[in-house]
Short mmCIF file of C-alpha atoms in Angstrom, two decimals:
data_model
loop_
_atom_site.label_atom_id
_atom_site.label_comp_id
_atom_site.label_asym_id
_atom_site.label_seq_id
_atom_site.Cartn_x
_atom_site.Cartn_y
_atom_site.Cartn_z
CA MET A 265 -15.49 4.20 -17.55
CA GLU A 266 -14.09 0.91 -16.27
CA LEU A 267 -10.36 0.36 -16.15
CA GLY A 268 -8.31 -2.60 -15.08
CA PRO A 269 -4.95 -4.25 -15.48
CA PRO A 270 -3.71 -5.75 -18.73
CA GLY A 271 -3.57 -9.50 -19.04
CA GLY A 272 -1.26 -11.50 -16.82
CA ALA A 273 -0.63 -11.76 -13.14
CA GLY A 274 -1.01 -8.64 -11.07
CA PRO A 275 1.60 -7.37 -8.65
CA ALA A 276 1.90 -8.60 -5.11
CA GLU A 277 -0.35 -6.92 -2.57
CA PRO A 278 1.55 -6.29 0.67
CA GLY A 279 0.04 -5.26 3.98
CA PRO A 280 -1.81 -6.89 6.84
CA ARG A 281 -5.46 -7.76 6.51
CA LEU A 282 -8.21 -7.82 9.11
CA ARG A 283 -5.70 -6.60 11.64
CA GLY A 284 -6.90 -5.89 15.15
CA LEU A 285 -10.32 -7.55 15.08
CA ARG A 286 -11.35 -8.90 18.44
CA GLY A 287 -14.40 -10.33 20.14
CA ASP A 288 -17.65 -9.07 18.60
CA ASP A 289 -15.80 -7.48 15.66
CA ARG A 290 -14.19 -10.80 14.73
CA ALA A 291 -17.54 -12.59 14.97
CA ALA A 292 -19.22 -9.90 12.89
CA SER A 293 -16.53 -10.07 10.22
CA ALA A 294 -16.83 -13.85 10.01
CA ALA A 295 -20.61 -13.56 9.60
CA TRP A 296 -20.25 -10.82 6.99
CA LEU A 297 -17.76 -12.73 4.87
CA SER A 298 -19.51 -16.11 5.16
CA GLU A 299 -23.04 -15.08 4.18
CA ALA A 300 -22.61 -16.07 0.55
CA SER A 301 -21.19 -19.50 1.38
CA ALA A 302 -24.16 -20.13 3.68
CA GLY A 303 -26.59 -19.63 0.81
CA ARG A 304 -27.49 -16.04 1.66
CA ARG A 305 -26.65 -13.08 -0.53
CA ALA A 306 -23.64 -11.22 0.84
CA PRO A 307 -24.11 -7.45 1.01
CA SER A 308 -22.69 -5.81 -2.11
CA VAL A 309 -20.13 -3.11 -1.31
CA ALA A 310 -18.57 -0.42 -3.50
CA ALA A 311 -16.24 2.47 -2.74
CA VAL A 312 -16.15 6.08 -3.95
CA LEU A 313 -12.86 7.96 -3.91
CA PRO A 314 -13.03 11.74 -4.55
CA ALA A 315 -9.72 12.72 -6.17
CA GLY A 316 -10.41 16.08 -7.75
CA GLY A 317 -8.63 18.33 -5.26
CA SER A 318 -5.93 20.78 -6.28
CA GLY A 319 -3.82 20.40 -3.13
CA GLU A 320 -3.47 24.13 -2.42
CA ARG A 321 -2.25 23.52 1.14
CA MET A 322 0.51 21.25 -0.18
CA GLY A 323 2.15 24.24 -1.85
CA VAL A 324 3.25 22.31 -4.96
CA PRO A 325 1.97 22.54 -8.54
CA THR A 326 1.02 18.85 -8.70
CA PRO A 327 -2.24 17.86 -6.95
CA LYS A 328 -1.20 15.99 -3.82
CA GLN A 329 -2.98 12.76 -4.82
CA PHE A 330 -0.57 12.55 -7.78
CA CYS A 331 2.59 13.51 -5.88
CA PRO A 332 5.22 10.74 -6.02
CA VAL A 333 6.13 8.70 -2.96
CA LEU A 334 9.04 6.37 -3.74
CA GLU A 335 8.47 7.34 -7.40
CA ARG A 336 4.85 6.13 -7.29
CA PRO A 337 1.76 8.41 -7.12
CA LEU A 338 0.19 8.68 -3.68
CA ILE A 339 -3.26 7.72 -4.94
CA SER A 340 -1.90 4.39 -6.17
CA TYR A 341 -1.19 3.35 -2.57
CA THR A 342 -4.76 4.24 -1.58
CA LEU A 343 -6.20 2.27 -4.48
CA GLN A 344 -4.07 -0.70 -3.50
CA ALA A 345 -5.38 -0.53 0.08
CA LEU A 346 -8.96 -0.71 -1.21
CA GLU A 347 -8.59 -3.20 -4.04
CA ARG A 348 -6.87 -5.82 -1.87
CA VAL A 349 -10.15 -6.06 0.10
CA CYS A 350 -11.93 -8.80 -1.80
CA TRP A 351 -15.46 -7.88 -0.71
CA ILE A 352 -15.27 -4.36 -2.21
CA LYS A 353 -16.55 -5.10 -5.70
CA ASP A 354 -16.20 -1.71 -7.40
CA ILE A 355 -14.00 1.34 -6.77
CA VAL A 356 -15.15 4.60 -8.39
CA VAL A 357 -12.58 7.39 -8.59
CA ALA A 358 -13.74 10.95 -9.31
CA VAL A 359 -10.96 12.87 -11.07
CA THR A 360 -10.90 16.16 -12.96
CA GLY A 361 -11.08 16.10 -16.74
CA GLU A 362 -7.57 17.55 -17.07
CA ASN A 363 -6.15 14.68 -14.99
CA MET A 364 -8.25 11.90 -16.50
CA GLU A 365 -5.47 10.63 -18.77
CA VAL A 366 -2.98 10.78 -15.90
CA MET A 367 -5.31 8.65 -13.79
CA LYS A 368 -5.80 6.14 -16.60
CA GLY A 369 -2.04 5.82 -16.88
CA ILE A 370 -1.68 5.16 -13.16
CA VAL A 371 -4.35 2.43 -13.23
CA GLN A 372 -2.69 0.71 -16.17
CA ARG A 373 0.93 1.07 -15.04
CA TYR A 374 0.32 -0.29 -11.54
CA GLN A 375 -2.24 -2.86 -12.70
CA HIS A 376 -5.04 -1.71 -10.42
CA LYS A 377 -8.22 -3.73 -10.54
CA ARG A 378 -11.97 -3.01 -10.33
CA ILE A 379 -11.41 0.71 -10.98
CA SER A 380 -13.91 2.99 -12.74
CA LEU A 381 -13.30 6.68 -13.43
CA VAL A 382 -15.83 9.50 -13.44
CA GLU A 383 -15.33 13.23 -13.81
CA ALA A 384 -15.02 15.13 -10.57
CA GLY A 385 -17.12 18.14 -9.61
CA VAL A 386 -15.81 21.53 -8.56
CA THR A 387 -16.17 20.64 -4.86
CA ARG A 388 -15.63 17.53 -2.77
CA HIS A 389 -19.37 16.90 -2.28
CA ARG A 390 -20.06 17.30 -6.00
CA SER A 391 -17.30 14.80 -6.80
CA ILE A 392 -18.78 12.28 -4.37
CA PHE A 393 -22.23 12.86 -5.86
CA ASN A 394 -20.87 12.12 -9.34
CA GLY A 395 -19.40 8.88 -8.05
CA LEU A 396 -22.72 7.88 -6.48
CA LYS A 397 -24.55 8.68 -9.73
CA ALA A 398 -22.23 6.33 -11.61
CA LEU A 399 -23.15 3.53 -9.21
CA ALA A 400 -26.87 4.34 -9.24
CA GLU A 401 -27.55 4.76 -12.94
CA ASP A 402 -27.55 2.13 -15.65
CA GLN A 403 -24.93 3.51 -18.01
CA PRO A 404 -24.51 1.99 -21.50
CA ASN A 405 -21.77 -0.66 -21.45
CA SER A 406 -21.25 -0.08 -17.72
CA LYS A 407 -20.29 -2.99 -15.49
CA LEU A 408 -21.13 -1.07 -12.32
CA CYS A 409 -23.99 -2.27 -10.16
CA ARG A 410 -25.95 -0.39 -7.51
CA PRO A 411 -24.43 -1.58 -4.20
CA GLU A 412 -26.17 -2.10 -0.89
CA VAL A 413 -23.36 -0.39 1.04
CA VAL A 414 -20.98 2.29 -0.23
CA ILE A 415 -17.70 3.31 1.40
CA ILE A 416 -16.43 6.87 0.92
CA HIS A 417 -12.72 7.40 1.45
CA ASP A 418 -10.06 10.04 0.73
CA ALA A 419 -7.54 9.58 -2.07
CA VAL A 420 -4.79 10.89 0.22
CA ARG A 421 -5.27 8.48 3.14
CA PRO A 422 -3.16 5.58 1.86
CA PHE A 423 -2.73 3.58 5.06
CA VAL A 424 -6.32 2.50 5.73
CA GLU A 425 -6.53 -1.15 6.80
CA GLU A 426 -9.16 -3.76 6.06
CA ASP A 427 -10.28 -4.00 9.66
CA VAL A 428 -11.56 -0.40 9.84
CA LEU A 429 -13.16 -0.69 6.39
CA LEU A 430 -15.00 -3.77 7.61
CA LYS A 431 -16.08 -2.13 10.86
CA VAL A 432 -17.65 0.90 9.17
CA ALA A 433 -19.31 -1.28 6.50
CA ILE A 434 -20.87 -3.57 9.13
CA ALA A 435 -22.01 -0.57 11.20
CA ALA A 436 -23.51 1.12 8.13
CA LYS A 437 -25.43 -2.04 7.26
CA GLU A 438 -26.99 -1.96 10.73
CA HIS A 439 -27.37 1.78 11.37
CA GLY A 440 -27.58 3.27 7.87
CA ALA A 441 -24.38 5.30 8.26
CA ALA A 442 -21.04 4.99 10.04
CA GLY A 443 -17.74 6.82 10.19
CA ALA A 444 -14.29 6.51 11.68
CA ILE A 445 -13.31 8.93 14.44
CA ARG A 446 -10.15 9.77 16.35
CA PRO A 447 -9.44 11.69 19.57
CA LEU A 448 -8.78 15.40 19.12
CA VAL A 449 -5.11 16.31 19.30
CA SER A 450 -5.63 20.03 19.85
CA THR A 451 -8.39 21.93 21.65
CA VAL A 452 -10.96 23.51 19.31
CA ILE A 453 -11.81 27.15 20.00
CA SER A 454 -14.33 29.57 18.53
CA PRO A 455 -13.12 33.15 17.94
CA SER A 456 -15.35 36.20 18.19
CA ALA A 457 -15.84 38.72 15.37
CA ASP A 458 -13.07 40.93 16.77
CA GLY A 459 -10.55 38.09 16.80
CA CYS A 460 -10.76 37.29 20.50
CA LEU A 461 -11.64 34.00 22.15
CA ASP A 462 -15.37 33.45 22.34
CA HIS A 463 -15.39 29.95 23.80
CA SER A 464 -13.57 26.63 23.63
CA LEU A 465 -14.79 23.06 23.37
CA GLU A 466 -13.96 20.42 25.93
CA ARG A 467 -11.54 18.20 24.05
CA THR A 468 -12.48 14.97 25.81
CA SER A 469 -16.14 15.39 24.81
CA HIS A 470 -15.48 15.76 21.08
CA ARG A 471 -13.86 13.70 18.35
CA ALA A 472 -12.24 14.32 14.97
CA SER A 473 -14.19 12.93 12.04
CA GLU A 474 -11.97 10.82 9.79
CA MET A 475 -12.31 8.58 6.77
CA PRO A 476 -13.43 5.99 5.78
CA GLN A 477 -17.19 6.44 6.13
CA ALA A 478 -19.84 3.99 4.98
CA PHE A 479 -23.56 4.24 4.22
CA LEU A 480 -26.49 2.25 3.01
CA PHE A 481 -26.38 3.37 -0.60
CA ASP A 482 -30.03 4.45 -0.71
CA VAL A 483 -29.51 6.66 2.36
CA ILE A 484 -26.54 8.65 1.15
CA TYR A 485 -27.75 8.83 -2.44
CA GLU A 486 -31.06 10.27 -1.30
CA ALA A 487 -29.24 12.74 0.93
CA TYR A 488 -27.17 14.02 -1.99
CA GLN A 489 -30.24 14.24 -4.21
CA GLN A 490 -31.94 16.47 -1.64
CA CYS A 491 -28.79 18.41 -0.78
CA SER A 492 -28.88 22.19 -1.10
CA ASP A 493 -26.46 24.03 -3.37
CA TYR A 494 -24.93 25.62 -0.28
CA ASP A 495 -24.12 22.22 1.23
CA LEU A 496 -22.74 20.96 -2.06
CA GLU A 497 -20.49 24.00 -2.33
CA PHE A 498 -19.30 24.47 1.24
CA GLY A 499 -20.08 21.25 3.13
CA THR A 500 -17.35 18.77 4.07
CA GLU A 501 -19.10 16.16 6.26
CA CYS A 502 -20.99 13.29 4.57
CA LEU A 503 -22.32 11.98 7.90
CA GLN A 504 -24.00 15.34 8.49
CA LEU A 505 -25.79 15.12 5.13
CA ALA A 506 -27.21 11.71 6.06
CA LEU A 507 -28.42 13.14 9.37
CA LYS A 508 -29.79 16.39 7.93
CA TYR A 509 -31.63 15.03 4.91
CA CYS A 510 -32.42 11.41 5.85
CA HIS A 511 -32.53 11.62 9.66
CA THR A 512 -29.95 8.83 9.85
CA LYS A 513 -27.71 8.99 12.90
CA ALA A 514 -24.31 7.58 12.09
CA LYS A 515 -22.60 4.99 14.23
CA LEU A 516 -19.15 6.27 15.21
CA VAL A 517 -16.29 3.76 15.00
CA GLU A 518 -12.95 4.29 16.72
CA GLY A 519 -10.26 4.46 14.06
CA SER A 520 -6.55 3.71 14.17
CA PRO A 521 -3.66 6.21 13.99
CA ASP A 522 -3.05 5.03 10.40
CA LEU A 523 -6.02 7.05 9.15
CA TRP A 524 -4.13 10.35 8.95
CA LYS A 525 -4.42 12.44 5.82
CA VAL A 526 -1.54 13.63 3.66
CA THR A 527 -2.12 17.38 3.63
CA TYR A 528 1.19 19.23 3.71
CA LYS A 529 4.48 18.68 1.93
CA ARG A 530 6.08 17.31 5.09
CA ASP A 531 3.40 14.60 5.15
CA LEU A 532 4.82 13.17 1.93
CA TYR A 533 8.13 12.52 3.70
CA ALA A 534 6.28 10.93 6.62
CA ALA A 535 4.35 8.68 4.21
CA GLU A 536 7.57 7.64 2.50
CA SER A 537 9.13 6.78 5.85
CA ILE A 538 6.17 4.60 6.83
CA ILE A 539 6.23 2.75 3.51
CA LYS A 540 9.98 2.15 3.75
CA GLU A 541 9.56 0.75 7.24
CA ARG A 542 6.78 -1.59 6.12
CA ILE A 543 8.73 -3.05 3.20
CA SER A 544 11.91 -3.46 5.28
CA GLN A 545 10.54 -5.97 7.77
CA GLN A 546 11.89 -9.09 6.04
CA ILE A 547 15.13 -10.24 4.40
CA CYS A 548 15.41 -13.46 2.42
CA ILE A 549 18.78 -15.17 1.88
CA LEU A 550 18.88 -17.30 -1.26
CA MET A 551 21.74 -19.75 -1.80
CA ASP A 552 22.66 -22.76 -3.87
CA ALA A 553 22.31 -26.25 -2.39
CA LYS A 554 26.09 -26.87 -2.51
CA GLU A 555 27.69 -27.69 0.82
CA ASP A 556 30.06 -24.69 0.91
CA GLU A 557 27.35 -22.24 -0.07
CA GLU A 558 24.88 -23.79 2.32
CA HIS A 559 27.31 -23.36 5.22
CA VAL A 560 28.23 -19.79 4.32
CA GLY A 561 24.60 -18.86 3.80
CA ARG A 562 23.59 -20.32 7.17
CA CYS A 563 26.35 -18.38 8.92
CA LEU A 564 25.20 -15.19 7.21
CA GLU A 565 21.59 -15.91 8.15
CA GLU A 566 22.46 -16.43 11.82
CA MET A 567 24.56 -13.27 11.87
CA LEU A 568 21.74 -11.16 10.37
CA LYS A 569 19.22 -12.60 12.81
CA LYS A 570 21.49 -11.62 15.67
CA GLU A 571 22.23 -8.11 14.42
CA LEU A 572 18.77 -7.29 13.00
CA ASN A 573 16.50 -8.67 15.70
CA HIS A 574 13.59 -6.44 14.59
CA VAL A 575 13.62 -7.89 11.06
CA LYS A 576 12.40 -11.31 9.95
CA VAL A 577 15.25 -13.22 8.27
CA THR A 578 14.41 -16.29 6.17
CA SER A 579 16.30 -18.43 3.68
CA GLY A 580 15.61 -20.44 0.55
CA ALA A 581 17.38 -22.52 -2.10
CA LEU A 582 18.27 -21.02 -5.46
CA CYS A 583 17.77 -24.39 -7.13
CA HIS A 584 14.12 -24.09 -6.08
CA ALA A 585 13.90 -20.35 -6.66
CA GLY A 586 10.60 -20.46 -8.53
CA ARG A 587 8.85 -22.49 -5.85
CA ASP A 588 10.41 -20.75 -2.87
CA LEU A 589 9.97 -17.26 -4.31
CA GLN A 590 6.24 -17.70 -4.72
CA GLN A 591 5.91 -18.29 -1.00
CA ILE A 592 8.34 -15.47 -0.21
CA ILE A 593 6.39 -13.05 -2.40
CA LEU A 594 3.17 -14.01 -0.64
CA GLU A 595 4.91 -13.01 2.59
CA GLN A 596 5.69 -9.58 1.06
CA CYS A 597 9.49 -9.76 1.10
CA TYR A 598 11.24 -7.00 -0.85
CA ASN A 599 14.84 -7.54 0.26
CA PHE A 600 17.04 -10.39 -0.97
CA VAL A 601 20.60 -11.55 -0.40
CA CYS A 602 21.90 -13.89 -3.12
CA VAL A 603 24.91 -15.89 -1.90
CA ASN A 604 27.60 -17.06 -4.36
CA VAL A 605 30.59 -19.07 -3.16
CA MET A 606 33.76 -19.59 -5.26
CA THR A 607 32.22 -17.88 -8.32
CA SER A 608 32.31 -14.39 -9.70
CA ASP A 609 29.65 -14.71 -12.37
CA PHE A 610 26.04 -13.62 -11.98
CA GLU A 611 24.24 -16.74 -13.15
CA GLU A 612 22.46 -17.36 -9.86
CA THR A 613 21.75 -13.68 -9.38
CA ARG A 614 20.24 -13.52 -12.87
CA LYS A 615 17.98 -16.45 -12.01
CA LEU A 616 16.73 -14.55 -8.98
CA LEU A 617 16.21 -11.31 -10.92
CA ASN A 618 14.34 -13.11 -13.70
CA ALA A 619 12.04 -14.74 -11.16
CA LEU A 620 11.41 -11.37 -9.49
CA GLU A 621 10.56 -9.72 -12.80
CA GLU A 622 8.13 -12.50 -13.71
CA SER A 623 6.38 -12.05 -10.37
CA ASN A 624 5.79 -8.29 -11.00
CA LEU A 625 6.88 -7.74 -7.40
CA SER A 626 8.74 -4.53 -8.24
CA ILE A 627 5.78 -2.84 -9.91
CA LEU A 628 4.45 -1.47 -6.63
CA TYR A 629 7.56 -1.20 -4.44
CA PRO A 630 11.33 -1.12 -4.98
CA VAL A 631 13.05 -4.48 -4.52
CA VAL A 632 16.59 -4.64 -3.10
CA VAL A 633 18.94 -7.45 -4.16
CA ILE A 634 22.47 -7.83 -2.73
CA SER A 635 24.63 -10.23 -4.72
CA VAL A 636 27.28 -11.60 -2.30
CA HIS A 637 30.40 -13.30 -3.64
CA PHE A 638 32.82 -15.26 -1.42
CA LEU A 639 36.19 -15.83 -3.12
CA ASP A 640 39.42 -17.53 -1.98
CA TYR A 641 42.27 -15.06 -2.57
CA LYS A 642 44.82 -17.93 -2.71
CA LEU A 643 43.10 -19.37 -5.77
CA VAL A 644 41.90 -16.26 -7.60
CA PRO A 645 43.97 -13.10 -8.33
CA PHE A 646 42.17 -10.20 -6.70
CA GLY A 647 42.52 -7.79 -9.64
CA GLN A 648 41.21 -10.32 -12.13
CA LYS A 649 38.05 -11.09 -10.19
CA MET A 650 37.39 -7.49 -9.20
CA GLU A 651 37.46 -6.51 -12.87
CA HIS A 652 34.93 -9.23 -13.61
CA LEU A 653 32.72 -8.27 -10.69
CA MET A 654 32.65 -4.63 -11.78
CA GLN A 655 30.29 -5.75 -14.54
CA ILE A 656 27.59 -5.68 -11.90
CA LYS A 657 27.51 -1.87 -12.23
CA GLU A 658 26.15 -2.08 -15.77
CA PHE A 659 23.79 -4.86 -14.73
CA ALA A 660 22.52 -2.71 -11.87
CA LYS A 661 21.77 0.19 -14.23
CA GLU A 662 19.62 -2.08 -16.38
CA VAL A 663 17.52 -3.61 -13.60
CA LYS A 664 17.02 -0.24 -11.89
CA LYS A 665 14.74 0.64 -14.81
CA ARG A 666 12.47 -2.12 -13.48
CA ASN A 667 12.55 -0.76 -9.91
CA ILE A 668 15.09 -3.34 -8.71
CA LEU A 669 18.07 -1.98 -6.78
CA LEU A 670 21.06 -4.31 -7.24
CA CYS A 671 24.26 -4.10 -5.17
CA GLY A 672 27.36 -6.31 -5.23
CA LEU A 673 29.42 -7.39 -2.21
CA LEU A 674 32.75 -9.23 -2.51
CA ILE A 675 34.07 -11.05 0.56
CA TYR A 676 37.67 -12.18 -0.06
CA TYR A 677 39.19 -14.78 2.30
CA PRO A 678 41.47 -17.86 2.39
CA GLN A 679 39.50 -21.06 1.90
CA THR A 680 41.24 -22.86 4.75
CA LYS A 681 40.00 -20.26 7.23
CA LYS A 682 36.62 -19.77 5.68
CA LYS A 683 34.49 -20.97 8.56
CA MET A 684 36.39 -18.91 11.09
CA ARG A 685 36.36 -15.71 9.01
CA ILE A 686 32.68 -15.95 8.14
CA GLY A 687 31.80 -16.60 11.74
CA GLU A 688 33.81 -13.57 12.83
CA ALA A 689 32.19 -11.44 10.14
#
């Protein structure tokens, strides 16, 4: 069952790509991605995402992959992390029958691409097997093709980056199987039957197995076909299946700290904090090209750069909003300051909001817009303009439905001392 976005432009896709590649990894990635252009067939890659878990450890009635983070299901972030990798051609999600319609709604609402849904099994391994079957078999009206390499990832690990996906895919192409690992945080011990310590493992000699993992498709598919019912019911390690049934020793790839898994309720708050931090790294100040507004906007820009030295502050012209916004959106900016001088209407702010809505930027993440108005109190009665500006409250209620958070800021000053007051501010 293939699903994809409706017609029109898809939402912006924030997040770094190919981060952290160095030396041999960079050379390998360049070779991998350039094979097709050199006249050779690039390895075909697909991904399988088991998403049939009930989330018992989360302690909430909703399966954790569907729990909201910033009002968006967790699994949507994971799908976005995979679909923004251009060389992953198909993404197969295994979901329970009772949640199939929910998953279809998520794919359509957030305009996910290259997604196919299959029914999950009663265990993790059975769900993965169903995903592999969908890639292996020629289904009627199916657009899925049997890949050369398949990546298996968890639906609740939303922060995976392209560099680690590439590393495990390249290693799997060479070794048959590969998986990400991380150092153990706690020492692993083995208890005896009477509940006493039997022995402990030396932490420095062992590693935690993480996701993603990647395999030559024929290797892992054969392993699952030969797999015993016991392994399908109680097994948790795909790399072990490749070793046990196909004698394929996996290459272990050092993973990044971002590979952690959302398991408990507190992890949802941690995930939300990480996402907020990522989308708060840039502020764009948009202003008209008029001389007064240009000066005020530049002063505001310099002040923000000084006070927020950990945030990238850029500026653009409202008269070129369409052109400038396209570049700003490509840079994944979700925070805007719209400067208005000597006016209390929202014409320029509306232009900005219309451009943001057309870009679909707010589909995936909330967008913050602060409409700033500088007014000369000698020329404009305060009560009159405040009453007019209060209209922004109703405007804010409307755009909030589209995931845009609008705030108004009135700065009231005498025109003759404008430069001094703005500088002091």
